[in-house]
PDB file of C-alpha atoms in Angstrom:
ATOM      1  CA  GLY A   1     -28.280   5.077   4.246  1.00 46.00           C
ATOM      2  CA  THR A   2     -24.851   4.423   5.263  1.00 51.00           C
ATOM      3  CA  GLY A   3     -23.590   4.131   8.537  1.00 55.00           C
ATOM      4  CA  ILE A   4     -20.756   4.067  10.286  1.00 56.00           C
ATOM      5  CA  ARG A   5     -19.611  -0.152  11.135  1.00 56.00           C
ATOM      6  CA  SER A   6     -17.272  -1.797  14.001  1.00 54.00           C
ATOM      7  CA  GLU A   7     -13.781  -2.627  13.366  1.00 57.00           C
ATOM      8  CA  SER A   8     -14.563  -6.115  13.522  1.00 55.00           C
ATOM      9  CA  GLU A   9     -17.796  -6.050  11.914  1.00 57.00           C
ATOM     10  CA  THR A  10     -15.306  -5.075   8.564  1.00 54.00           C
ATOM     11  CA  GLU A  11     -12.413  -7.209   9.598  1.00 56.00           C
ATOM     12  CA  ALA A  12     -15.543 -10.681   9.705  1.00 55.00           C
ATOM     13  CA  GLU A  13     -16.417  -9.574   6.343  1.00 56.00           C
ATOM     14  CA  ALA A  14     -12.980  -9.411   5.082  1.00 54.00           C
ATOM     15  CA  SER A  15     -11.519 -12.778   6.169  1.00 54.00           C
ATOM     16  CA  GLU A  16     -14.155 -14.025   3.901  1.00 59.00           C
ATOM     17  CA  VAL A  17     -12.197 -12.419   0.769  1.00 56.00           C
ATOM     18  CA  HIS A  18      -9.925 -14.069  -1.133  1.00 58.00           C
ATOM     19  CA  ILE A  19      -7.316 -12.688  -3.494  1.00 59.00           C
ATOM     20  CA  SER A  20      -5.897 -14.436  -5.538  1.00 61.00           C
ATOM     21  CA  PRO A  21      -1.844 -13.376  -5.626  1.00 64.00           C
ATOM     22  CA  SER A  22      -1.203 -12.306  -9.443  1.00 64.00           C
ATOM     23  CA  PRO A  23       2.719 -11.270 -10.580  1.00 69.00           C
ATOM     24  CA  SER A  24       2.111  -7.273 -10.786  1.00 68.00           C
ATOM     25  CA  PRO A  25       5.284  -4.651 -12.424  1.00 74.00           C
ATOM     26  CA  ALA A  26       7.596  -3.164 -10.265  1.00 77.00           C
ATOM     27  CA  PRO A  27       6.798   1.194  -9.540  1.00 74.00           C
ATOM     28  CA  GLN A  28       7.764   3.334 -12.037  1.00 77.00           C
ATOM     29  CA  VAL A  29       8.320   6.549 -11.684  1.00 78.00           C
ATOM     30  CA  PRO A  30       5.491   8.987 -12.996  1.00 73.00           C
ATOM     31  CA  LYS A  31       5.912  10.453 -16.992  1.00 80.00           C
ATOM     32  CA  GLN A  32       5.982  14.329 -17.097  1.00 82.00           C
ATOM     33  CA  GLY A  33       2.364  14.951 -18.427  1.00 78.00           C
ATOM     34  CA  GLU A  34       0.788  11.609 -17.250  1.00 76.00           C
ATOM     35  CA  ASP A  35      -2.694  11.959 -16.302  1.00 76.00           C
ATOM     36  CA  TYR A  36      -3.735   9.229 -13.695  1.00 75.00           C
ATOM     37  CA  GLY A  37      -7.821  10.004 -14.432  1.00 84.00           C
ATOM     38  CA  LYS A  38      -9.007   7.371 -11.669  1.00 87.00           C
ATOM     39  CA  GLY A  39      -8.031   3.942  -9.212  1.00 87.00           C
ATOM     40  CA  VAL A  40      -8.516   1.694  -6.695  1.00 89.00           C
ATOM     41  CA  ILE A  41      -5.745   0.377  -4.114  1.00 89.00           C
ATOM     42  CA  PHE A  42      -6.123  -2.072  -1.908  1.00 90.00           C
ATOM     43  CA  TYR A  43      -5.011  -2.078   1.005  1.00 91.00           C
ATOM     44  CA  LEU A  44      -3.920  -5.935   1.683  1.00 92.00           C
ATOM     45  CA  ARG A  45      -3.106  -7.274   5.231  1.00 92.00           C
ATOM     46  CA  ASP A  46      -1.757 -11.544   4.868  1.00 92.00           C
ATOM     47  CA  LYS A  47      -3.467 -11.381   1.637  1.00 89.00           C
ATOM     48  CA  VAL A  48      -7.261 -10.669   3.108  1.00 91.00           C
ATOM     49  CA  VAL A  49      -8.558  -6.832   1.819  1.00 89.00           C
ATOM     50  CA  VAL A  50      -8.674  -4.900   4.815  1.00 91.00           C
ATOM     51  CA  GLY A  51      -8.484  -1.284   3.457  1.00 90.00           C
ATOM     52  CA  ILE A  52      -9.644   0.636  -0.014  1.00 90.00           C
ATOM     53  CA  VAL A  53      -8.653   4.108  -1.567  1.00 90.00           C
ATOM     54  CA  LEU A  54     -11.182   5.450  -4.169  1.00 89.00           C
ATOM     55  CA  TRP A  55      -9.416   8.007  -6.697  1.00 88.00           C
ATOM     56  CA  ASN A  56     -11.447   9.854  -9.048  1.00 87.00           C
ATOM     57  CA  ILE A  57     -14.692   7.217  -8.493  1.00 86.00           C
ATOM     58  CA  PHE A  58     -18.091   8.685  -7.461  1.00 85.00           C
ATOM     59  CA  ASN A  59     -21.323   6.989  -6.223  1.00 86.00           C
ATOM     60  CA  ARG A  60     -19.416   3.251  -6.305  1.00 84.00           C
ATOM     61  CA  MET A  61     -19.100   2.583  -2.030  1.00 84.00           C
ATOM     62  CA  PRO A  62     -21.785   0.069  -1.594  1.00 84.00           C
ATOM     63  CA  ILE A  63     -19.801  -1.462  -4.370  1.00 83.00           C
ATOM     64  CA  ALA A  64     -16.019  -1.246  -2.513  1.00 82.00           C
ATOM     65  CA  ARG A  65     -18.494  -1.731   1.174  1.00 83.00           C
ATOM     66  CA  LYS A  66     -18.947  -5.542  -0.315  1.00 83.00           C
ATOM     67  CA  VAL A  67     -15.286  -5.943  -1.221  1.00 76.00           C
TER      68      VAL A  67
END
């Protein structure tokens, strides 16, 4: 099973992950009929991942925890 991790444990792991910045396109207003399907949102603090939202992605929690 999976357990609940402490904030300091999570921050220690997050501090080990470094992501190189990449130019991202400006956000656009969704067009009618657009389907968002699946997605991943990374929350960053000082260029370090501190949180992740998995949108319609199932059974991938172990991978998200490694990030």
